[in-house]
Short mmCIF file of C-alpha atoms and ligand atoms in Angstrom, two decimals:
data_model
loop_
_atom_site.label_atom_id
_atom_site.label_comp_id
_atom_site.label_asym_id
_atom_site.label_seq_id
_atom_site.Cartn_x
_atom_site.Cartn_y
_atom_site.Cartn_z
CA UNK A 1 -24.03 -12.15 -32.40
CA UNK A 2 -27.07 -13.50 -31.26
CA UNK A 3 -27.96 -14.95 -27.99
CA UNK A 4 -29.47 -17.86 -29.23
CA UNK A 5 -26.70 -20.17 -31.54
CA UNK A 6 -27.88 -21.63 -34.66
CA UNK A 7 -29.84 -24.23 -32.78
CA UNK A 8 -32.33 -23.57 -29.49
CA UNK A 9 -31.37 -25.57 -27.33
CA UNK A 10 -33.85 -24.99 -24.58
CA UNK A 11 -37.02 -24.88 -26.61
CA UNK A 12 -39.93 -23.48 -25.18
CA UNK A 13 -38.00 -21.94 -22.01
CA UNK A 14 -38.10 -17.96 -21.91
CA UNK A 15 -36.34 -15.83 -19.91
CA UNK A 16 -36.68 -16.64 -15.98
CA UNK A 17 -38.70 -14.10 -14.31
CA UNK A 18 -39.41 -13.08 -10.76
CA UNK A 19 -43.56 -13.71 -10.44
CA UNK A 20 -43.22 -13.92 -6.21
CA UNK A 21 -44.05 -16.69 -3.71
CA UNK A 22 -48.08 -17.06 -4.60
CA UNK A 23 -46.59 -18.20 -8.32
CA UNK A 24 -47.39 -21.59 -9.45
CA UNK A 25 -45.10 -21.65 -12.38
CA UNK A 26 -42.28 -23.48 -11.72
CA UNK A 27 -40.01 -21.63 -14.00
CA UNK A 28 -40.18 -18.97 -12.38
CA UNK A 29 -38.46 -17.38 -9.52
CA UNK A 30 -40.49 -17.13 -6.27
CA UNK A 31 -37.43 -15.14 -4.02
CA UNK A 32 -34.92 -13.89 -6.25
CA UNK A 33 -35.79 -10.75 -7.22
CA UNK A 34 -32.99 -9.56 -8.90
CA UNK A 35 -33.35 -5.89 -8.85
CA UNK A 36 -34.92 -5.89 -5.41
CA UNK A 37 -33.00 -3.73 -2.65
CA UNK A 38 -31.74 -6.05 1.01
CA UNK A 39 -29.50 -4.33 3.42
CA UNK A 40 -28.25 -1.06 0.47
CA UNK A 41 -27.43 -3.62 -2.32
CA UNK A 42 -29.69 -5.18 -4.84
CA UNK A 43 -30.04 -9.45 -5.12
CA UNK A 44 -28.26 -9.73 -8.19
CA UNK A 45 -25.08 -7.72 -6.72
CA UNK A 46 -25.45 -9.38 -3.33
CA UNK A 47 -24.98 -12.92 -5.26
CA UNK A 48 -23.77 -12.29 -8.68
CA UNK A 49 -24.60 -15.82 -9.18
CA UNK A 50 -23.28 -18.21 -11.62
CA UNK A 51 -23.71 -21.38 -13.52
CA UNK A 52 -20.64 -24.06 -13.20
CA UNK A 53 -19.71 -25.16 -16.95
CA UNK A 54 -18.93 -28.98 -15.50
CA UNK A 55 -22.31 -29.84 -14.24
CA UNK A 56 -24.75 -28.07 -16.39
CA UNK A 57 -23.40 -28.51 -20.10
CA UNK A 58 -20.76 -31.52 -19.41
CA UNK A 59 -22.58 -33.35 -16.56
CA UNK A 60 -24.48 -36.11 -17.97
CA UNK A 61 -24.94 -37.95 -14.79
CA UNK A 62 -22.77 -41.50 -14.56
CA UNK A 63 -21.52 -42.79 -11.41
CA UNK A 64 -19.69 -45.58 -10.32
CA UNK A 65 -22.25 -47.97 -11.50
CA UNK A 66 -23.61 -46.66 -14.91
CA UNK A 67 -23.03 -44.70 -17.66
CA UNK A 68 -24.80 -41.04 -18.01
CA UNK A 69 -28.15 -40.88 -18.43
CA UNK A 70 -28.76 -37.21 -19.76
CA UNK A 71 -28.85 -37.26 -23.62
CA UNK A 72 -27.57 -33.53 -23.75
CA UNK A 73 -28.08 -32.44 -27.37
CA UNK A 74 -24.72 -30.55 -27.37
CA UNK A 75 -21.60 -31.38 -28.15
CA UNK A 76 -22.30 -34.46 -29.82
CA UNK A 77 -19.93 -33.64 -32.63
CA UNK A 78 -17.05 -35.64 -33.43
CA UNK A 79 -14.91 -32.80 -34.01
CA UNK A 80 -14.16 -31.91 -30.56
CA UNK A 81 -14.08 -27.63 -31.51
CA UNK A 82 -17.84 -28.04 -33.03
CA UNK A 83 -18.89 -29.86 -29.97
CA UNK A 84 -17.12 -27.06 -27.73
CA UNK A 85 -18.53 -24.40 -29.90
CA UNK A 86 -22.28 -26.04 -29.62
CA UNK A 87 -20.92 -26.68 -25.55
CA UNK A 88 -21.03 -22.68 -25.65
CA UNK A 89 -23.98 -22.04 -27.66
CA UNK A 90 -26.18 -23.95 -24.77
CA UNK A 91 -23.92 -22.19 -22.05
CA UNK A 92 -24.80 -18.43 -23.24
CA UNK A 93 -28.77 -19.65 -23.71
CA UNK A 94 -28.97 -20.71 -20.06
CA UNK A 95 -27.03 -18.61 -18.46
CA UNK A 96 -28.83 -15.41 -20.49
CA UNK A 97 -32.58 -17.19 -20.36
CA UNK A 98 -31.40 -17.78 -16.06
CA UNK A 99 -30.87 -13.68 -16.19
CA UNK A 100 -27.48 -14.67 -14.51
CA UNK A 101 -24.41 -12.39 -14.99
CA UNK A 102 -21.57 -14.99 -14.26
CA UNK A 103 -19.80 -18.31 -15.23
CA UNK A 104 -17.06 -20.12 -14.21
CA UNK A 105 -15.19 -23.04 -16.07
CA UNK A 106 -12.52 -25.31 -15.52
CA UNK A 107 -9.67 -25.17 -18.61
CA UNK A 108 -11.12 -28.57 -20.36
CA UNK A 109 -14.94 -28.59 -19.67
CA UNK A 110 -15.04 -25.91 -22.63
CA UNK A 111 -13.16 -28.14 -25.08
CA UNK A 112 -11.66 -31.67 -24.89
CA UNK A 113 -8.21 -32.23 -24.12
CA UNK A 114 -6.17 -32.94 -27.01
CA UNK A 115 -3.17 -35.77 -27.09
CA UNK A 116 -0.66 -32.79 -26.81
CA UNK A 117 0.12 -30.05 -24.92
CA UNK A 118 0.57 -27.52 -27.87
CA UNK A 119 -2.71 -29.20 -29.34
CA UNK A 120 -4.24 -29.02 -26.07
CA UNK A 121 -3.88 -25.08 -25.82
CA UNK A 122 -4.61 -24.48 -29.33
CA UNK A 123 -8.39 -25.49 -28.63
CA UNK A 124 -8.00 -23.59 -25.26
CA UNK A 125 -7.47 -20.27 -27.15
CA UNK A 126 -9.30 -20.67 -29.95
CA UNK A 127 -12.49 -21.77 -28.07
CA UNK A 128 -12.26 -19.05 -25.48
CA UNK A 129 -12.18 -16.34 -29.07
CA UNK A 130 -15.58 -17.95 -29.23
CA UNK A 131 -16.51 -17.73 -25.66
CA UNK A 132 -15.28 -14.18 -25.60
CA UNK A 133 -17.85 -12.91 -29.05
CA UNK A 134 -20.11 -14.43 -26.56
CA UNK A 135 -19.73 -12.80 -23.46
CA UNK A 136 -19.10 -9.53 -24.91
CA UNK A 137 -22.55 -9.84 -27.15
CA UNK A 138 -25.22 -11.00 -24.13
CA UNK A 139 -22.68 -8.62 -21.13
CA UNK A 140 -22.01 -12.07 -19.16
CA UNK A 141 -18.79 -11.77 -17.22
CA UNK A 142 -16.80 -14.69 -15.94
CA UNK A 143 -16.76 -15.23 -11.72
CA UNK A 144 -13.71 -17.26 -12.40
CA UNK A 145 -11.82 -19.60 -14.31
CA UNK A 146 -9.69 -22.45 -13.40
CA UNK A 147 -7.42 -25.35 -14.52
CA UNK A 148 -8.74 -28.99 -13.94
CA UNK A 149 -5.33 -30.54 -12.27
CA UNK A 150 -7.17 -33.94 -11.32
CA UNK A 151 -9.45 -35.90 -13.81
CA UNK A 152 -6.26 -36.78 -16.26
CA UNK A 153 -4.51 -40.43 -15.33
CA UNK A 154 -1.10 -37.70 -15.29
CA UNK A 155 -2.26 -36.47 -12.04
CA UNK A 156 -2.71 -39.80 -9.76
CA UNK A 157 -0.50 -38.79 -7.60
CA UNK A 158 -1.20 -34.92 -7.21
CA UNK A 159 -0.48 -31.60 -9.97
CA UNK A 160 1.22 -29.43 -7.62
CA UNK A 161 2.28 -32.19 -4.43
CA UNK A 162 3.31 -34.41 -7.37
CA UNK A 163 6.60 -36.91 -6.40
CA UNK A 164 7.79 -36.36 -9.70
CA UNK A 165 8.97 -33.04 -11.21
CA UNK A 166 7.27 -33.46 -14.64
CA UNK A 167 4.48 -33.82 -13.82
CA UNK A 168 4.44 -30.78 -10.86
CA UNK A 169 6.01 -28.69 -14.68
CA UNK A 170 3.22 -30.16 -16.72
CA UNK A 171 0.16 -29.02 -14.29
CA UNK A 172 2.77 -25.50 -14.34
CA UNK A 173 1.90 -25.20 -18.34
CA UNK A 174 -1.83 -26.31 -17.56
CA UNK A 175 -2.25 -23.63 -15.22
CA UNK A 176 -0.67 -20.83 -17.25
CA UNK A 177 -2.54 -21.54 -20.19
CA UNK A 178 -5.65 -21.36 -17.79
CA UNK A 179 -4.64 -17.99 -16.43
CA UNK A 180 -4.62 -17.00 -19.67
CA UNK A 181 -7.48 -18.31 -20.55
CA UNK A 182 -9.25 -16.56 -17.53
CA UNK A 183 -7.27 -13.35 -18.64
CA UNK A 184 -7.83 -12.91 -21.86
CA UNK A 185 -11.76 -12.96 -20.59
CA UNK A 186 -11.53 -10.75 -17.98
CA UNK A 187 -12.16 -13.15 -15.38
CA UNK A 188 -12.65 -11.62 -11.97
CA UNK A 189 -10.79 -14.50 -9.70
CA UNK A 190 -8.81 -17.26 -9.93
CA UNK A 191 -9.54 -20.84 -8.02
CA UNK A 192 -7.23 -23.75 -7.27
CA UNK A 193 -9.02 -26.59 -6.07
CA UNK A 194 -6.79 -28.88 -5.13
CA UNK A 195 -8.56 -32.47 -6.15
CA UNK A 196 -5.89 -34.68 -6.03
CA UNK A 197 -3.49 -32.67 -3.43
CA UNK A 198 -3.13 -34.71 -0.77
CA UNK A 199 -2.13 -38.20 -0.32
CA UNK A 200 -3.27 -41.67 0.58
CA UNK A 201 -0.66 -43.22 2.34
CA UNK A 202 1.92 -41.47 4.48
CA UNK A 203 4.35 -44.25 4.58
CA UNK A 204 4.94 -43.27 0.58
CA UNK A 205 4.63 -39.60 1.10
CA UNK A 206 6.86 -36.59 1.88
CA UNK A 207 4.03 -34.05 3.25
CA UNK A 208 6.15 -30.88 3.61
CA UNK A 209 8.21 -31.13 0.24
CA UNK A 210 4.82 -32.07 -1.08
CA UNK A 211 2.99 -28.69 0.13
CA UNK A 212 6.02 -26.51 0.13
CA UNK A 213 5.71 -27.39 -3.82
CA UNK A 214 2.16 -26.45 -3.92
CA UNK A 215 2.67 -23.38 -2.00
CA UNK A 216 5.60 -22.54 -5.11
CA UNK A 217 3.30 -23.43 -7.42
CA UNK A 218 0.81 -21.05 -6.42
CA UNK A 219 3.59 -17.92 -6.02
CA UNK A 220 4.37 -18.37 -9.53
CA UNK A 221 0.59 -18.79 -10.58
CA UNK A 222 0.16 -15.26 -9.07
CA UNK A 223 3.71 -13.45 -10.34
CA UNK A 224 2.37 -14.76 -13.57
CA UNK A 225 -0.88 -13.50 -13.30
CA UNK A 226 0.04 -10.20 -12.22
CA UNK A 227 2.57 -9.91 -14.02
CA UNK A 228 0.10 -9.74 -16.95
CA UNK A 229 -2.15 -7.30 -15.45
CA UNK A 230 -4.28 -9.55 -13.79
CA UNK A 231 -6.34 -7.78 -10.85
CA UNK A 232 -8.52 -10.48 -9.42
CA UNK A 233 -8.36 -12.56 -6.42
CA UNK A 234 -6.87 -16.00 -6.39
CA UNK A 235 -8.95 -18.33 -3.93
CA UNK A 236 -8.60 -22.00 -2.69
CA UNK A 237 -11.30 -24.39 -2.13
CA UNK A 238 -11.07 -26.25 0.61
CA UNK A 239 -12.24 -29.58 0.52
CA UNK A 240 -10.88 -32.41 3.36
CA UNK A 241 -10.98 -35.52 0.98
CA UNK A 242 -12.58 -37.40 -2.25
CA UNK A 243 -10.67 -38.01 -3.93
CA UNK A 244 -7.80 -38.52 -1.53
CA UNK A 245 -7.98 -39.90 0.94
CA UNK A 246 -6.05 -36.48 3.08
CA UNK A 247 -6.49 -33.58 1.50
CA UNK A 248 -4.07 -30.19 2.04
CA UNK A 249 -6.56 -28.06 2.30
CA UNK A 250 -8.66 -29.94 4.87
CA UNK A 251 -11.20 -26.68 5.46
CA UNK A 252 -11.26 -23.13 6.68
CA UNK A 253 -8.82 -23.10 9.22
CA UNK A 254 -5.98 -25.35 7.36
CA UNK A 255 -6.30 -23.32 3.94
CA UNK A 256 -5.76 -20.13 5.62
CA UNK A 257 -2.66 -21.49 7.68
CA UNK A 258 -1.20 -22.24 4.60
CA UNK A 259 -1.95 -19.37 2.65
CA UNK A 260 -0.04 -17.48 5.75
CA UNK A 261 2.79 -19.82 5.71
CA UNK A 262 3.11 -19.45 1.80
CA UNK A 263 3.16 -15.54 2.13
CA UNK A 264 -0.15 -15.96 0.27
CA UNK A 265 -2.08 -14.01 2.39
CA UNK A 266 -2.17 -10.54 0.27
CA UNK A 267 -3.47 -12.21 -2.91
CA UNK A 268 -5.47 -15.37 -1.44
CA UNK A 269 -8.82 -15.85 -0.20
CA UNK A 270 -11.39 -19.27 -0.11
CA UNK A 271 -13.89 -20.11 -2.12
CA UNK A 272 -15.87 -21.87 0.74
CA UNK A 273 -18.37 -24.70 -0.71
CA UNK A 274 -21.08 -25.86 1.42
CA UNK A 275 -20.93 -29.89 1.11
CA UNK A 276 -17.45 -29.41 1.41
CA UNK A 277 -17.79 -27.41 4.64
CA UNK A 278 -19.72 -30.83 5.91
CA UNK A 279 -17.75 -33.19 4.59
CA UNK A 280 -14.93 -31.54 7.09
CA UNK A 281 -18.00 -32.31 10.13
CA UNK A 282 -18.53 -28.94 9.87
CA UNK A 283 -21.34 -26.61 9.02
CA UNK A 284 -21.19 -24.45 6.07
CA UNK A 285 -21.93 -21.05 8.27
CA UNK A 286 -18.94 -22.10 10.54
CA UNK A 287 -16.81 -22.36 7.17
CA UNK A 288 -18.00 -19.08 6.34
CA UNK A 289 -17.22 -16.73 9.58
CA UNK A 290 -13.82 -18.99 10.22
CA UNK A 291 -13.21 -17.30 6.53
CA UNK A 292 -14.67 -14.06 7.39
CA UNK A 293 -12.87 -13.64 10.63
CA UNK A 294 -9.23 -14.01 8.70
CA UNK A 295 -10.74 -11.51 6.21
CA UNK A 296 -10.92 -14.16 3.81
CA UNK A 297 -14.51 -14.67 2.57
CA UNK A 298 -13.85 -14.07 -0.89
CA UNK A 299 -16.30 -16.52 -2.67
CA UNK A 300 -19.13 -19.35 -2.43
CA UNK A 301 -19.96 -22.67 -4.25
CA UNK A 302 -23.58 -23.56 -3.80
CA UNK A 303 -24.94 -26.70 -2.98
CA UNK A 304 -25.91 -28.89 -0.36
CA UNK A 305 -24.50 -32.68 1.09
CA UNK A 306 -26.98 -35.38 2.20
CA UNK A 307 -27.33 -35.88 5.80
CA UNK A 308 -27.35 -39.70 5.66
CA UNK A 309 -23.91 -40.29 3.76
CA UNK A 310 -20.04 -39.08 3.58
CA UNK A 311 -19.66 -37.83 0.07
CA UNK A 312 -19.90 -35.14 -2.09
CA UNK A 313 -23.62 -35.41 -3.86
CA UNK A 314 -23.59 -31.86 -4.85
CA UNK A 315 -26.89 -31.16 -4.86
CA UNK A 316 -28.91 -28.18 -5.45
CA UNK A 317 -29.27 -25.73 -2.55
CA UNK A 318 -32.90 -26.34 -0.64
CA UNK A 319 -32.18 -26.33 2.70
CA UNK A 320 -33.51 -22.33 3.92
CA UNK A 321 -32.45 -22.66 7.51
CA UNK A 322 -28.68 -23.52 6.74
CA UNK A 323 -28.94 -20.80 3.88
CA UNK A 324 -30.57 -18.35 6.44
CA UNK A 325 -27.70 -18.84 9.06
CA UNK A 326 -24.99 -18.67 6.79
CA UNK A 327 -26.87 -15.27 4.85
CA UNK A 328 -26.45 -14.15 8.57
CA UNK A 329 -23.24 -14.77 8.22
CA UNK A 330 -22.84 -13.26 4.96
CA UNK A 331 -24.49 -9.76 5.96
CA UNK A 332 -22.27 -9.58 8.69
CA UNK A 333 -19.47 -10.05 6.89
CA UNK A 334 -20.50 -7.71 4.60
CA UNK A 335 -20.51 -10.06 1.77
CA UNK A 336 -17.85 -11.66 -0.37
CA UNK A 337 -14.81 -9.84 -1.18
CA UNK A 338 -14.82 -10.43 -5.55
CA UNK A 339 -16.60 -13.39 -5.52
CA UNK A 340 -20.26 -15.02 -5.73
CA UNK A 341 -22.56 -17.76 -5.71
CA UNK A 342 -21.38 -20.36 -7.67
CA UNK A 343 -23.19 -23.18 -8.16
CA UNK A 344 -21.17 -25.73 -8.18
CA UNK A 345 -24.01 -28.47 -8.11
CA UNK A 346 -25.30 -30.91 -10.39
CA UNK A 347 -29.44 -32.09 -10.67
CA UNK A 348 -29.76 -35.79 -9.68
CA UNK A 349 -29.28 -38.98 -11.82
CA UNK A 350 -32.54 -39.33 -12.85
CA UNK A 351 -33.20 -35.84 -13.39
CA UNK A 352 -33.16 -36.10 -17.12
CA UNK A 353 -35.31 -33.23 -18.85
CA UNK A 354 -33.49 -30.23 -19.88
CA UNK A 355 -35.95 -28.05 -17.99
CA UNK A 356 -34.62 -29.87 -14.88
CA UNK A 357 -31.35 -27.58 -15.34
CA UNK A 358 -33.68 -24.83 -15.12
CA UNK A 359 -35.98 -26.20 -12.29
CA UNK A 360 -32.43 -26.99 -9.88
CA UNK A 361 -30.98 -23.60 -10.52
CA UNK A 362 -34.44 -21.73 -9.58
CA UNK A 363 -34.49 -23.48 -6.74
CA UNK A 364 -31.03 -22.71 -5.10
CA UNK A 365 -31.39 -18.78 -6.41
CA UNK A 366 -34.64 -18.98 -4.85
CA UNK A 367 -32.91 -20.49 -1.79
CA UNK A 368 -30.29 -17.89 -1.33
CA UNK A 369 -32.92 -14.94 -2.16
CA UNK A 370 -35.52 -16.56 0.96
CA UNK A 371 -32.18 -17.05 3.20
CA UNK A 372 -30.78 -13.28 2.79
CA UNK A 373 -34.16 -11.67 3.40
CA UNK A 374 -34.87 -13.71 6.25
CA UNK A 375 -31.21 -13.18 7.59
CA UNK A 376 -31.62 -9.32 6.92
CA UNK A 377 -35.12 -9.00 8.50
CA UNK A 378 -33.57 -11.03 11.66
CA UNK A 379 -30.68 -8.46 12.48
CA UNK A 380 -32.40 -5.58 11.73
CA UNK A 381 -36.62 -6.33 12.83
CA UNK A 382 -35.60 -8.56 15.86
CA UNK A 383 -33.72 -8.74 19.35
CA UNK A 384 -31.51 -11.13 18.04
CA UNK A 385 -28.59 -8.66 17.16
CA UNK A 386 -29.43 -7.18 20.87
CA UNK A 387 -29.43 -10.74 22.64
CA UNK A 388 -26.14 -11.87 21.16
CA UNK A 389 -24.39 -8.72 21.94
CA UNK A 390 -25.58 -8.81 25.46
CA UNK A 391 -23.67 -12.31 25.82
CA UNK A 392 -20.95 -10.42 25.20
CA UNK A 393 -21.72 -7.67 27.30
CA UNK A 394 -18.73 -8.03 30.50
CA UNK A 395 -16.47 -7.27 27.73
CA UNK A 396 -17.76 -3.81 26.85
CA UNK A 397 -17.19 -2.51 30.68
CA UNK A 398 -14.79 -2.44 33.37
CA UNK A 399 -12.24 -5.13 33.67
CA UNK A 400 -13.78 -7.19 30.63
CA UNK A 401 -13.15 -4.32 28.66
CA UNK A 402 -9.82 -4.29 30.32
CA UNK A 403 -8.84 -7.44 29.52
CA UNK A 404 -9.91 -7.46 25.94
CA UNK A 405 -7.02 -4.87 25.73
CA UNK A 406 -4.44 -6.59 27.22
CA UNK A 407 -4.48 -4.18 30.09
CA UNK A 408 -4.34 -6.40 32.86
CA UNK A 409 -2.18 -9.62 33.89
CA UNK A 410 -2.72 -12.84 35.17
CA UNK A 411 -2.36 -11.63 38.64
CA UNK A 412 -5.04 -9.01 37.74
CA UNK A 413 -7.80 -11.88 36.96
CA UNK A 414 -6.94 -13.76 40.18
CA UNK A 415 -7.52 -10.96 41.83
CA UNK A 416 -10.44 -10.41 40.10
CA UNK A 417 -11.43 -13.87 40.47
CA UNK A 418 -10.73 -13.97 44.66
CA UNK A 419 -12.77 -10.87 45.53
CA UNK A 420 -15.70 -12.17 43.51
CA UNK A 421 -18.16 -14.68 44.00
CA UNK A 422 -18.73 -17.82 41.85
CA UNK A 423 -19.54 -16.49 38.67
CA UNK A 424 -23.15 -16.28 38.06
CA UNK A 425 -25.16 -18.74 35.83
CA UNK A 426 -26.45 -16.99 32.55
CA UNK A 427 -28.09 -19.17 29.91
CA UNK A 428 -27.00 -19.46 26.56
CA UNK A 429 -30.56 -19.12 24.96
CA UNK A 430 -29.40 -21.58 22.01
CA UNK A 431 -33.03 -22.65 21.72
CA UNK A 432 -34.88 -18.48 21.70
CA UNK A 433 -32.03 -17.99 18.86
CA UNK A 434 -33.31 -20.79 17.06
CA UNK A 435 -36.99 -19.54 17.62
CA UNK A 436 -36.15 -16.60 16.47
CA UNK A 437 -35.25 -17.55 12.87
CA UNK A 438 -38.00 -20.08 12.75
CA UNK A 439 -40.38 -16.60 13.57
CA UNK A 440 -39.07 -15.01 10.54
CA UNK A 441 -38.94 -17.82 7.71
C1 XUL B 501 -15.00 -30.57 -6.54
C2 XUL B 501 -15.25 -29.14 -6.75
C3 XUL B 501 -14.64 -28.54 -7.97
C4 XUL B 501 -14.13 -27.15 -7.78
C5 XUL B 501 -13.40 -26.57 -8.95
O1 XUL B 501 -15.59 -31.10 -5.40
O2 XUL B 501 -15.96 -28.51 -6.01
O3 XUL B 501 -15.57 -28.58 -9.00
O4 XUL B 501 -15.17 -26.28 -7.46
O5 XUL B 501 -12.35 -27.36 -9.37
CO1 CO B 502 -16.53 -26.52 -5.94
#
């Protein structure tokens, strides 16, 4: 099959290639070198980036007050498997002209949703045969897949926290045919992003049945799946609200006390997302170690959140000092465990050429490339690694090191404490850290 469908959709676009930072061509990639070598592992394995189905083919840029703008010339056909199959077509061109390995999709950007359920799935399988002749012809694998349990008027009040047992049984059947779908592709994870779980009002809301049923949900979702063979990871994403108003999985911290209190924790990790991280007032690096430090840093979505407002803009990654801190981060973590860089971000409004797709994704590889070399060069060409640890240094010796094993009591510190003087004043150095990276972008 060849890369290319019938029609070329991206005219006059080649294949994205890495000319360096003294390049003037803006389709080309100033950072990411794919093949180059940072900290034993090349770019492309470091990232294994990917393009999100739902903003770059489906996308076409309405909000609240208008209608899209972007005249995409695919899936303009009335019969909803043409359109999917076209959908596809200019999928496998950009992701293959990009040089990206990965994709991910939600169950009904790839094809419509049909009036029934049986209908429904019938287009699910028979557009992922098409997907698959794809995949296996241009070697592009699939990051994840997942179900979309929140755009459809059935899930206004929540999929899996749903009040009423139909519905929680219909999102059930959604989300097997979507682990099938992701399956019968090979995909390498699972996500569950849960849009619409989470409530508005409390005074109409039982919170524990509510999340106890999510939490079932989810148990089933992975006997299923492994039942079936399926080796990936299963992540959530947290995200603390929009569309409700409370969401269950706030951020970090609340997704992975719930994936313990499910019994969750052997099969579930997060898919951290950086406007998400500050819609939650947080930053995205905190999101990112809280993850790492419960061995949970399984996967990213890539974008970034304007400073100035509360919602999620999803746009493009840009910002190299928040990508260099969280790349520090990343190294230290020693990556994700089975996921990537997803970008889960969508090119403004009035960003209406189809090169623009191109242009936006560029930019955030290029982002993430700058950030991990900077990161890299940081821990291992400056004092920073040595500075930090020497913050920390009363803990490697005597009763510090004590204490960090549980070796002494209460008593022992006020003992400690009385034959000492007041504790001397060391600086935290906030702003030489912060010189540091400046040094080395
Ligand atoms: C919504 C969001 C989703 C998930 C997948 O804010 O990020 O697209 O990534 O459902
Ligand atoms: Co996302």
């Amino acid at each position: 099959m060849a890369l290319i469908g019938e029609k070329e959709y991206f005219q006059g676009i080649n294949e994205i290639k890495y000319e360096g930072r003294d390049s003037d061509n803006p389709l080309a990639f100033k950072f990411y070198n794919p093949e180059q070598v940072v900290a034993g592992k090349t770019m492309r394995d470091h990232f294994k980036f990917a393009m999100a189905y739902w903003h770059t083919l489906c996308g076409t840029g309405g909000d609240p007050f208008g209608p899209g703008t972007k005249d995409f010339p695919w899936s303009k056909a009335a019969d909803p498997m043409v359109a999917a199959r076209e959908k596809a077509d200019a999928a496998f061109e950009f992701i293959t002209k990009m040089g990206f390995d990965y994709f991910c999709f939600h169950d009904h950007d790839l094809v419509d949703e049909a009036t029934s359920l049986v209908d429904s799935e019938k287009r699910v399988i028979k557009t992922v045969e098409y997907l698959k002749e794809k995949m296996n012809a241009s070697g592009v694998k699939l990051l994840w897949g997942t179900a979309n349990l929140f755009s459809h008027p059935r899930y206004m009040n929540g999929a899996g926290s749903n009040p009423n047992f139909d519905v929680v049984a219909r999102a059930g059947a959604q989300l097997k045919i979507a682990l099938d779908a992701t399956m019968e592709l090979n995909g390498e994870n699972y996500v569950f992003w849960g849009g619409r779980e989470g409530y508005m009002s409390l005074l109409n809301t039982h919170m524990k049945l509510e999340q106890d049923n999510i939490g079932r949900l989810m148990r089933m979702a992975r006997n299923y799946a492994q039942g079936n063979g399926f080796k990936g990871t299963f992540f959530i994403e947290p995200k603390p609200m929009e569309p409700m108003k409370h969401q269950y999985d706030f951020d970090a911290a609340t997704s992975i006390n719930f994936i313990r209190e499910q019994g969750l924790d052997k099969d579930f990790k997060l898919n951290i997302e950086v406007n998400h991280a500050t819609l939650a007032q947080h930053t995205f690096q905190h999101e990112l170690q809280v993850a790492a430090n419960a061995g949970m840093l399984g996967s990213v979505d890539a974008n970034r959140g304007d400073y100035q407002n509360g919602w999620d803009t999803d746009q493009f990654p840009n910002n190299v000092l928040e990508i260099t801190e969280a790349m520090l981060v990343f190294l230290k973590a020693g990556g994700l465990q089975g996921g990537g860089i997803n970008f889960d971000a969508k090119t403004r409004r009035n960003s209406t050429d189809l090169e623009d797709l191109f242009i936006a994704h560029i930019g955030g590889a290029d982002t993430f490339a700058r950030g991990l070399l900077v990161a890299d060069a940081v821990i291992n060409t400056s004092n920073y690694e040595h500075l930090l640890n020497n913050r920390y240094a009363s803990f490697t010796k005597g009763k510090g090191l004590e204490f960090t094993k549980e070796k002494i009591s209460l008593s022992d510190l006020y003992a400690h404490a009385k034959s000492s003087n007041e504790p001397e004043q060391i600086s935290g150095k906030q702003e030489l850290f912060e010189n540091i990276l400046n040094q080395y972008l």
